[in-house]
Short mmCIF file of C-alpha atoms and ligand atoms in Angstrom, two decimals:
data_model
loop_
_atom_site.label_atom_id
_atom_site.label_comp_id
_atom_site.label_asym_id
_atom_site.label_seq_id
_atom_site.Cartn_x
_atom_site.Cartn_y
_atom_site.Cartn_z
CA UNK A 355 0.00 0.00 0.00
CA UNK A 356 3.09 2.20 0.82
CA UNK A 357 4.13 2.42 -3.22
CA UNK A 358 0.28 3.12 -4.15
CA UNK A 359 0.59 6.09 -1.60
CA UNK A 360 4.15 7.87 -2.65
CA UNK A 361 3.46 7.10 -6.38
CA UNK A 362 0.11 9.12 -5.98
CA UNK A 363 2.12 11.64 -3.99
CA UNK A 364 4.49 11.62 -7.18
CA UNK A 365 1.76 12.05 -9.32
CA UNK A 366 -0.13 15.18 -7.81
CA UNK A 367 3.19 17.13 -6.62
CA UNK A 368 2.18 21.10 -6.51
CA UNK A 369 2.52 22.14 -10.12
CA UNK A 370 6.05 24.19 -9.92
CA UNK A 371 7.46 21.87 -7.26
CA UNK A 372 10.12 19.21 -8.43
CA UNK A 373 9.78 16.96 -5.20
CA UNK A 374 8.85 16.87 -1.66
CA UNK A 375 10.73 16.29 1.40
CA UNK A 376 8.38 14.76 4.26
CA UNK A 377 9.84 15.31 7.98
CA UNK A 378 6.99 14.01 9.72
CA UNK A 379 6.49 11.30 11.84
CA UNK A 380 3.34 10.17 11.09
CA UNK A 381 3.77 11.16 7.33
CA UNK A 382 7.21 9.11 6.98
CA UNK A 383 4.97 6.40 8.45
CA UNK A 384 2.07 7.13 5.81
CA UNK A 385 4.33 6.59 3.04
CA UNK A 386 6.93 4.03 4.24
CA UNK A 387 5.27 1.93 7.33
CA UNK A 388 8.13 2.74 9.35
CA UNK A 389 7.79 4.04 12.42
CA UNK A 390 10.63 6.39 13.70
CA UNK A 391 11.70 9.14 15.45
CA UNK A 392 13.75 10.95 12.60
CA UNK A 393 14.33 10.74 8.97
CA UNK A 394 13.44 11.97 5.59
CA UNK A 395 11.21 11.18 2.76
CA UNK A 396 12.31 12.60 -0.12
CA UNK A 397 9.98 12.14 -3.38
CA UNK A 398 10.27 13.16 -6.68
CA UNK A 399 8.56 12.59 -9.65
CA UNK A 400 10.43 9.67 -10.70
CA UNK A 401 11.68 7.99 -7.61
CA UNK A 402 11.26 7.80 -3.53
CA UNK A 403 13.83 7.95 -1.27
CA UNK A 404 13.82 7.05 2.80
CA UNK A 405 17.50 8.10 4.48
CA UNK A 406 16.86 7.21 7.91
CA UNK A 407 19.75 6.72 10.65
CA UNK A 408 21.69 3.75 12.13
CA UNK A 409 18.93 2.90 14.48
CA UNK A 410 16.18 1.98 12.30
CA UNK A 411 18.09 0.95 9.61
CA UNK A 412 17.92 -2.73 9.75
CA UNK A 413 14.61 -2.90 10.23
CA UNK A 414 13.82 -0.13 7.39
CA UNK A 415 15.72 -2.15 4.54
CA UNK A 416 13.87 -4.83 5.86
CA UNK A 417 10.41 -3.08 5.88
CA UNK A 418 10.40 -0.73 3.20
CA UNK A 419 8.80 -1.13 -0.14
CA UNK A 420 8.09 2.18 -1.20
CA UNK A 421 11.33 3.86 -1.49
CA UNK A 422 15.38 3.32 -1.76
CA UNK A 423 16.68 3.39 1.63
CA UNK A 424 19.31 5.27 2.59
CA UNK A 425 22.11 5.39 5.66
CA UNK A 426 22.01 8.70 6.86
CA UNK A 427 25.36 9.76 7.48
CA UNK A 428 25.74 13.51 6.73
CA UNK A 429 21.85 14.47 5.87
CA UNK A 430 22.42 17.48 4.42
CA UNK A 431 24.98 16.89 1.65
CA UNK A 432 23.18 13.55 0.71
CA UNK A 433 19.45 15.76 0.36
CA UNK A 434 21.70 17.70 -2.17
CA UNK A 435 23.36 14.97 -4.15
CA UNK A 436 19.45 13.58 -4.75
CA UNK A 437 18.56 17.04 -5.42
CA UNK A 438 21.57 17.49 -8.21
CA UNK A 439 20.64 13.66 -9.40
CA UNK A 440 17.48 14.53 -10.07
CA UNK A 441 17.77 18.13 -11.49
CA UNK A 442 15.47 19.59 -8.35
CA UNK A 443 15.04 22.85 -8.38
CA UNK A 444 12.44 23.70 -5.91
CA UNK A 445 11.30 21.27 -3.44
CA UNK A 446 8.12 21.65 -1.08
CA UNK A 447 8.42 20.69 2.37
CA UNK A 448 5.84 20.33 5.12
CA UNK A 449 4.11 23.95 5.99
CA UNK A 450 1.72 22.09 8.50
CA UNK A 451 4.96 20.23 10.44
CA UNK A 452 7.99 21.91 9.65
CA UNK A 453 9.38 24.63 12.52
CA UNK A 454 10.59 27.46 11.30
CA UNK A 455 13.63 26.65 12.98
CA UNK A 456 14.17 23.59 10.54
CA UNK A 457 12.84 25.97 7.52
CA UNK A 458 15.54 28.41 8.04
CA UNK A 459 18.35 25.40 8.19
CA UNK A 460 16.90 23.64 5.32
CA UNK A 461 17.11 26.95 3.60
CA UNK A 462 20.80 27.39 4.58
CA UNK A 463 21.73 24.09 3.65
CA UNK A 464 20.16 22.56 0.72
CA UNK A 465 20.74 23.39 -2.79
CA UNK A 466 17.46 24.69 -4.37
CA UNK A 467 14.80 26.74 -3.26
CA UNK A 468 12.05 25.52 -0.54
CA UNK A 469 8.42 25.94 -1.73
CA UNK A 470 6.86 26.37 1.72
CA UNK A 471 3.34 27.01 0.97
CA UNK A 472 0.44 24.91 2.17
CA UNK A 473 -0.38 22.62 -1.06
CA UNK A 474 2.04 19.47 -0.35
CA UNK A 475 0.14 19.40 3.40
CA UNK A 476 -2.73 19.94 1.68
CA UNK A 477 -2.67 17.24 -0.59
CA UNK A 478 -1.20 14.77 2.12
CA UNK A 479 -4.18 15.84 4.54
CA UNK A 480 -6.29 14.71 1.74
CA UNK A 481 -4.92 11.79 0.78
CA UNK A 482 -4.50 10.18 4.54
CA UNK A 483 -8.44 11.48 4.82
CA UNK A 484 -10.07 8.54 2.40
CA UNK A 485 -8.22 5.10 3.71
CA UNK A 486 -7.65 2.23 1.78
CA UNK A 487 -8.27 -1.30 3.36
CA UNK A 488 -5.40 -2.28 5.14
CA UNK A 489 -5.96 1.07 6.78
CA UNK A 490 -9.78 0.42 7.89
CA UNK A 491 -8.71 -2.61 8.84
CA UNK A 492 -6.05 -1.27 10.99
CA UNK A 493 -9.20 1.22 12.65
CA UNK A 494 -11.44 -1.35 13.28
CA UNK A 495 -8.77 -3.33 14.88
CA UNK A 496 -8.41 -0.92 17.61
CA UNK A 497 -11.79 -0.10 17.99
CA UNK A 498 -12.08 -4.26 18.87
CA UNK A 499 -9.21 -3.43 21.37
CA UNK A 500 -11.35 -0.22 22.89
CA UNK A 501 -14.34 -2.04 23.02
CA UNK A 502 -13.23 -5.28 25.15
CA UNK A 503 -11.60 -3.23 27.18
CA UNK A 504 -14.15 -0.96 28.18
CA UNK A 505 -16.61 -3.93 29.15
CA UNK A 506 -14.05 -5.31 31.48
CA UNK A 507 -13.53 -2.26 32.96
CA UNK A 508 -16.86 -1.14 33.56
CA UNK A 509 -17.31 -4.63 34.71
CA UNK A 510 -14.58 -3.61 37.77
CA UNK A 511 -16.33 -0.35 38.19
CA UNK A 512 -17.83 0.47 41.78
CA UNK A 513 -18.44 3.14 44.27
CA UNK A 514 -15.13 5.11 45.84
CA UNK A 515 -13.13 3.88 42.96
CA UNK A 516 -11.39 7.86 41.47
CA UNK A 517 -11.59 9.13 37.86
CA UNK A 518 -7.90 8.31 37.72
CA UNK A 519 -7.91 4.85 38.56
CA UNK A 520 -10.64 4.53 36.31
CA UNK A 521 -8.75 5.79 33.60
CA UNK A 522 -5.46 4.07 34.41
CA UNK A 523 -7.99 0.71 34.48
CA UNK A 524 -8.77 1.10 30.82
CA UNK A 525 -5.53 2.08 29.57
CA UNK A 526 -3.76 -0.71 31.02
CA UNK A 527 -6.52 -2.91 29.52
CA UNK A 528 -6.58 -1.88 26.28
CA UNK A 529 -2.26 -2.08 25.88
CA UNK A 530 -3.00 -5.71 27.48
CA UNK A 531 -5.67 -6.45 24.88
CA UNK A 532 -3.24 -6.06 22.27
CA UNK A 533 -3.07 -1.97 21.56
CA UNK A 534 0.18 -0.17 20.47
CA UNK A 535 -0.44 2.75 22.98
CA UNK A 536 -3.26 4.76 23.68
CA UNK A 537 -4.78 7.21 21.72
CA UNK A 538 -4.77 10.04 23.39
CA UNK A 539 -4.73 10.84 27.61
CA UNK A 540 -7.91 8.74 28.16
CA UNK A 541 -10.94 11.32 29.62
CA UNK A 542 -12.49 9.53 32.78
CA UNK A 543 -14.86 11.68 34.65
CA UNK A 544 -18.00 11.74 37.21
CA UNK A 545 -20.37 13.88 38.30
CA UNK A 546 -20.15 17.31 38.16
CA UNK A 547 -16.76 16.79 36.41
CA UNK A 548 -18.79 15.53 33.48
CA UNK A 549 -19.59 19.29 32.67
CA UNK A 550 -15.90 19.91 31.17
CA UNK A 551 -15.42 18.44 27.67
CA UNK A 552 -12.04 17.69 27.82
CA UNK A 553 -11.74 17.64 31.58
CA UNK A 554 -8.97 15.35 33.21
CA UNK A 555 -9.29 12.65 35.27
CA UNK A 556 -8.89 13.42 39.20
CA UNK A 557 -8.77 11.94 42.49
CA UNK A 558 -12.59 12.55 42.72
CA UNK A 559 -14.33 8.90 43.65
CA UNK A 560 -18.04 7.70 41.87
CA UNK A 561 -20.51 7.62 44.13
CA UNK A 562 -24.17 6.70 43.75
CA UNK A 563 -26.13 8.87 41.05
CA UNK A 564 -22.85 9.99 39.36
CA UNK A 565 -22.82 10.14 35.50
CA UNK A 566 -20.06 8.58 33.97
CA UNK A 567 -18.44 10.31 31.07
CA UNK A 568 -15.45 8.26 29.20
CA UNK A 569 -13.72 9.22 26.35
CA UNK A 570 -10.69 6.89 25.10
CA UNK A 571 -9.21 5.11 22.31
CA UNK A 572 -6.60 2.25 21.88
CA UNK A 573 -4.14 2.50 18.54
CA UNK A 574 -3.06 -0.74 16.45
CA UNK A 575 -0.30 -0.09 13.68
CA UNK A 576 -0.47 3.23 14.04
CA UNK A 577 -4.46 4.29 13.77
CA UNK A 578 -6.32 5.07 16.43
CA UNK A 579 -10.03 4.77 17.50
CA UNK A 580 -12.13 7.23 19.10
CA UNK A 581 -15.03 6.58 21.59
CA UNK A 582 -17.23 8.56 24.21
CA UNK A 583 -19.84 6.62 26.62
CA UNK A 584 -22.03 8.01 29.16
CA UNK A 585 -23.13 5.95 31.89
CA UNK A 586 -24.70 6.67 35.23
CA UNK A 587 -24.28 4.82 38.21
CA UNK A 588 -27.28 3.92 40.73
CA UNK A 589 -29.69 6.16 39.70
CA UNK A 590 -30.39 8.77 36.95
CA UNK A 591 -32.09 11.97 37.52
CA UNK A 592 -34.96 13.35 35.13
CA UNK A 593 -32.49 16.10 33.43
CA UNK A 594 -29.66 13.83 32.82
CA UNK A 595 -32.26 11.43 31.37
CA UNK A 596 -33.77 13.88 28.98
CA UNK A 597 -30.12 15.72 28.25
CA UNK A 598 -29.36 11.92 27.35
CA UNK A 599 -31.79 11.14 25.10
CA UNK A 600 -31.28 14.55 22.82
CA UNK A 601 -27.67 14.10 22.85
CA UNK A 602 -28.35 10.21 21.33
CA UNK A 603 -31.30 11.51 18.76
CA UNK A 604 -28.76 14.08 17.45
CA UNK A 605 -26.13 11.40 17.20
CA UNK A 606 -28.52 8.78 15.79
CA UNK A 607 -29.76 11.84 13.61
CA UNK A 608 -26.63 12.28 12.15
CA UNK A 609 -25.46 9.11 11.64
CA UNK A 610 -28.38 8.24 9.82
CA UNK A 611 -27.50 11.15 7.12
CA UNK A 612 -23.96 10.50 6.58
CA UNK A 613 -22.99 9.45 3.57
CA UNK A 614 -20.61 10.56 0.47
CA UNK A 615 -21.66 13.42 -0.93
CA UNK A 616 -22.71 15.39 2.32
CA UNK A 617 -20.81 18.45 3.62
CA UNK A 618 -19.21 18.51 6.73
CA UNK A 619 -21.46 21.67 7.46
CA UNK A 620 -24.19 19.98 6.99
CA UNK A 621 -23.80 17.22 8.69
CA UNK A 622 -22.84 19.44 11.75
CA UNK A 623 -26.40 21.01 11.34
CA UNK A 624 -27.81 17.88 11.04
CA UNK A 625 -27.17 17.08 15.08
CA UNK A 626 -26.87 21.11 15.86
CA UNK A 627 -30.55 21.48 14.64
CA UNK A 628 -31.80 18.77 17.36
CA UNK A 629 -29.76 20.13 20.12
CA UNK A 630 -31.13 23.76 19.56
CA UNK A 631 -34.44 22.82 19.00
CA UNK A 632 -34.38 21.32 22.38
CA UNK A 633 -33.33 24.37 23.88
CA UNK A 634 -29.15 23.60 24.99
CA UNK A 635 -27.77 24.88 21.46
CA UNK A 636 -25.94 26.83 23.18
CA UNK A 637 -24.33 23.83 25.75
CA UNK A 638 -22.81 22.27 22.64
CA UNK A 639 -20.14 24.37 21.87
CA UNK A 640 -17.84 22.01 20.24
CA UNK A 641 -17.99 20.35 16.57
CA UNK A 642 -19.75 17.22 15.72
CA UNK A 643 -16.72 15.64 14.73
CA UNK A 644 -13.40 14.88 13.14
CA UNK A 645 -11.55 12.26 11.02
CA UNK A 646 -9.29 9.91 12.27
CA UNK A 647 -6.26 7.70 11.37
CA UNK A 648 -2.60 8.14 12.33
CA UNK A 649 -4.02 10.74 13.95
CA UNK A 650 -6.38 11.12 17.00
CA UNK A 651 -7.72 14.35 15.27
CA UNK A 652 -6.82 14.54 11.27
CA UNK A 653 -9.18 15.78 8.15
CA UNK A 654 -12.13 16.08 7.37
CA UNK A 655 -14.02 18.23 9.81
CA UNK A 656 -18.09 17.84 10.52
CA UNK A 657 -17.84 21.59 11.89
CA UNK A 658 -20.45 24.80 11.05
CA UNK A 659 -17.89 26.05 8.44
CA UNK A 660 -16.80 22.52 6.87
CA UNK A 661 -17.03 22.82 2.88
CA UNK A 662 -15.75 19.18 2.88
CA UNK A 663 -17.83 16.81 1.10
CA UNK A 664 -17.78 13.68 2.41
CA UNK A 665 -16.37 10.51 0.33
CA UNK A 666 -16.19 6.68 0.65
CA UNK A 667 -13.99 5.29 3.18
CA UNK A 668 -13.59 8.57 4.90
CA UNK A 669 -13.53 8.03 8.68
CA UNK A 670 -15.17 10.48 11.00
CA UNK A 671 -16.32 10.50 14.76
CA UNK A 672 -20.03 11.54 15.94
CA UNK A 673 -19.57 13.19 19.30
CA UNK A 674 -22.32 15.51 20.15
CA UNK A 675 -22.67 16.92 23.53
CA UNK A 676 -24.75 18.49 25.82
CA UNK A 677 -22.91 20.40 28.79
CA UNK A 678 -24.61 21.90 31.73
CA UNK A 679 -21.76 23.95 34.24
CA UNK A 680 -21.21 22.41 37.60
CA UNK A 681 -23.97 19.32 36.94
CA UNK A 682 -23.33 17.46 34.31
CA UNK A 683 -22.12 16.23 30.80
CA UNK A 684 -23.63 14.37 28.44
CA UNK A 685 -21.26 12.82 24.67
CA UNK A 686 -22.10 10.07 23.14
CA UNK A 687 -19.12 9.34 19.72
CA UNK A 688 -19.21 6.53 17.87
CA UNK A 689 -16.83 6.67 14.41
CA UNK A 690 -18.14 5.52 11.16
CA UNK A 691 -16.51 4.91 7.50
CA UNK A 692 -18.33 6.93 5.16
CA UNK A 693 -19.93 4.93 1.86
CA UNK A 694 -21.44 6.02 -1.25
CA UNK A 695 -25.06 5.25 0.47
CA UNK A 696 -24.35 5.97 4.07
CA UNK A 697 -22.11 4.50 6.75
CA UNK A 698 -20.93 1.44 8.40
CA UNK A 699 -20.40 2.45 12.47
CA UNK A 700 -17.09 0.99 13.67
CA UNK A 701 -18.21 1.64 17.44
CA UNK A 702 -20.67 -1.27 18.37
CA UNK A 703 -20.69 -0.87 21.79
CA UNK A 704 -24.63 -0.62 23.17
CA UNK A 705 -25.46 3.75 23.61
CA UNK A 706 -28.87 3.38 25.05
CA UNK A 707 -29.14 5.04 28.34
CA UNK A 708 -27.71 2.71 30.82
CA UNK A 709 -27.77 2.96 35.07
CA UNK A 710 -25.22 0.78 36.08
MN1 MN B 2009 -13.30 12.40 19.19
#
């Protein structure tokens, strides 16, 4: 899959550009599976090139398919023999990635001129945004990972036990289920606490009539998954119930419309229209969703001002939320892969309301 992707990189380099040089992490893993700290991708039209130090080398001969591999030994001069080999004249490097620090010693160093405006991140953004199978595979993967783990946690769950340990619970799980790392810092909370989006995990305990608000995701060869639950424990009071069931016909609501061909604003509006018409428009002050793949939070966006249109095998989340200060927080995300008809859901863990 590696060659597919840099030869379609090769193909749809910016127009006055003679070649690219990725610095990336998570691009040099797009286009040559490796996963590593440093090295560069160079690509031009006509051929790919990885130089990569002494301690991923043997495993990057091994590995790589996609381009020549390279020993890095003095990185600058051997950019600039490629450069001459090929006839480069301007090269486009990263805008999204590259420090300005590294853009002003790339500029020094290499022979030819840097072309540092946004179309090569662009048109990587856009390429890593529709997956190809080993990729969904990869997503779905994890999501199995997330899943298990999340039932055997919640099966541990009881009264006096803190947001943290809760958290820690779940991502110790999911690495001993088989996941590469975590997503992202996993978002346990209760209560009150459930109010804060993105709140972190504390030493607060769960006591009776506490929602439960988890948001977490387990990666597998590099993609991630992305999943929010709510849960309440021993009882559920009248507002949470009704906040709850909004939140889920939005989410339902939206799900139900997504499909190729839809704009990311739309779709936005699609769950926004629910929530307002209910009266807490303004307690969902966050976007519908986001894709994801190598990273937690990549393109395209379901926001108010997406003009994305949705295509097959794009992968999005569906995370509305309803968030009432100091009482409580209600998200409920499930990620889907985007057909030509509609959408398959990757999350199949149960969302109706549940008192545990
Ligand atoms: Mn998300």
């Amino acid at each position: 899959m590696t060659i597919q992707r840099i030869k379609k990189l090769a193909g749809l380099l910016p127009q006055n550009s003679d070649g690219a040089i990725i610095t990336s992490d998570v691009n040099r893993r797009y286009f040559t599976g490796v996963k590593s700290s440093a090295g560069v991708v160079l690509c031009f039209r006509d051929a790919s090139y990885l130089i990569i130090d002494f301690r991923y080398i043997e495993h990057a001969r091994k590995c790589v398919k996609s381009c020549e591999v390279i020993e890095q030994k003095d990185l600058f001069a051997q950019i600039n023999e490629l450069i001459k080999k090929h006839n480069a004249k301007i090269m486009s490097v990263e805008s999204k990635s590259m420090s300005l620090f590294d853009m002003n010693t790339y500029k020094t160093k290499l022979n030819c001129v840097l072309d540092i405006g946004n179309e090569l991140s662009d048109l990587i953004l856009n390429m890593r945004a529709v997956k190809d199978n080993t990729e969904l595979a990869a997503i779905s993967r994890a999501q199995g990972i997330a899943e298990r783990a999340l039932e055997d946690v919640m099966g541990r769950l009881c009264a006096g036990m803190s947001e943290r340990e809760f958290a820690m619970l779940l991502d110790f799980t999911m690495l001993k289920l088989g996941a590469e790392s975590i997503s992202f810092d996993t978002i346990a909370l209760f209560g009150a606490n459930t109010s804060k989006p993105h709140g972190e995990p504390s030493e607060y305990c769960l006591k009776k009539g506490d929602a439960i608000l988890v948001d977490f995701g387990a990666v597998y060869d590099g993609y991630h998954s992305d999943m929010t639950r709510t849960f309440f424990y021993g009882a559920v009071c009248s507002m949470s119930k009704e906040i709850y069931e909004i939140t889920l016909n939005a989410q339902q609501a939206a799900i139900k419309a997504a499909r190729a061909g839809i704009s990311g604003a739309e779709l936005d509006s699609i769950a926004r229209r629910i929530i307002d018409d209910a009266g807490f428009g303004d307690m969902f002050g966050h976007s519908l969703g986001h894709g994801v793949g190598l990273e937690i939070h990549e393109s395209p966006n379901l926001a108010p001002k997406s003009e994305y249109i949705l295509c097959e095998n794009n992968v999005v989340t569906v995370e509305p939320g309803i968030y009432i200060p100091s009482k409580i927080g209600v998200r409920i995300e499930d990620f889907v892969t985007i057909t030509p008809t509609g959408c398959r859901n990757l999350t199949a863990f149960p969302k109706k309301l549940t008192v545990i």
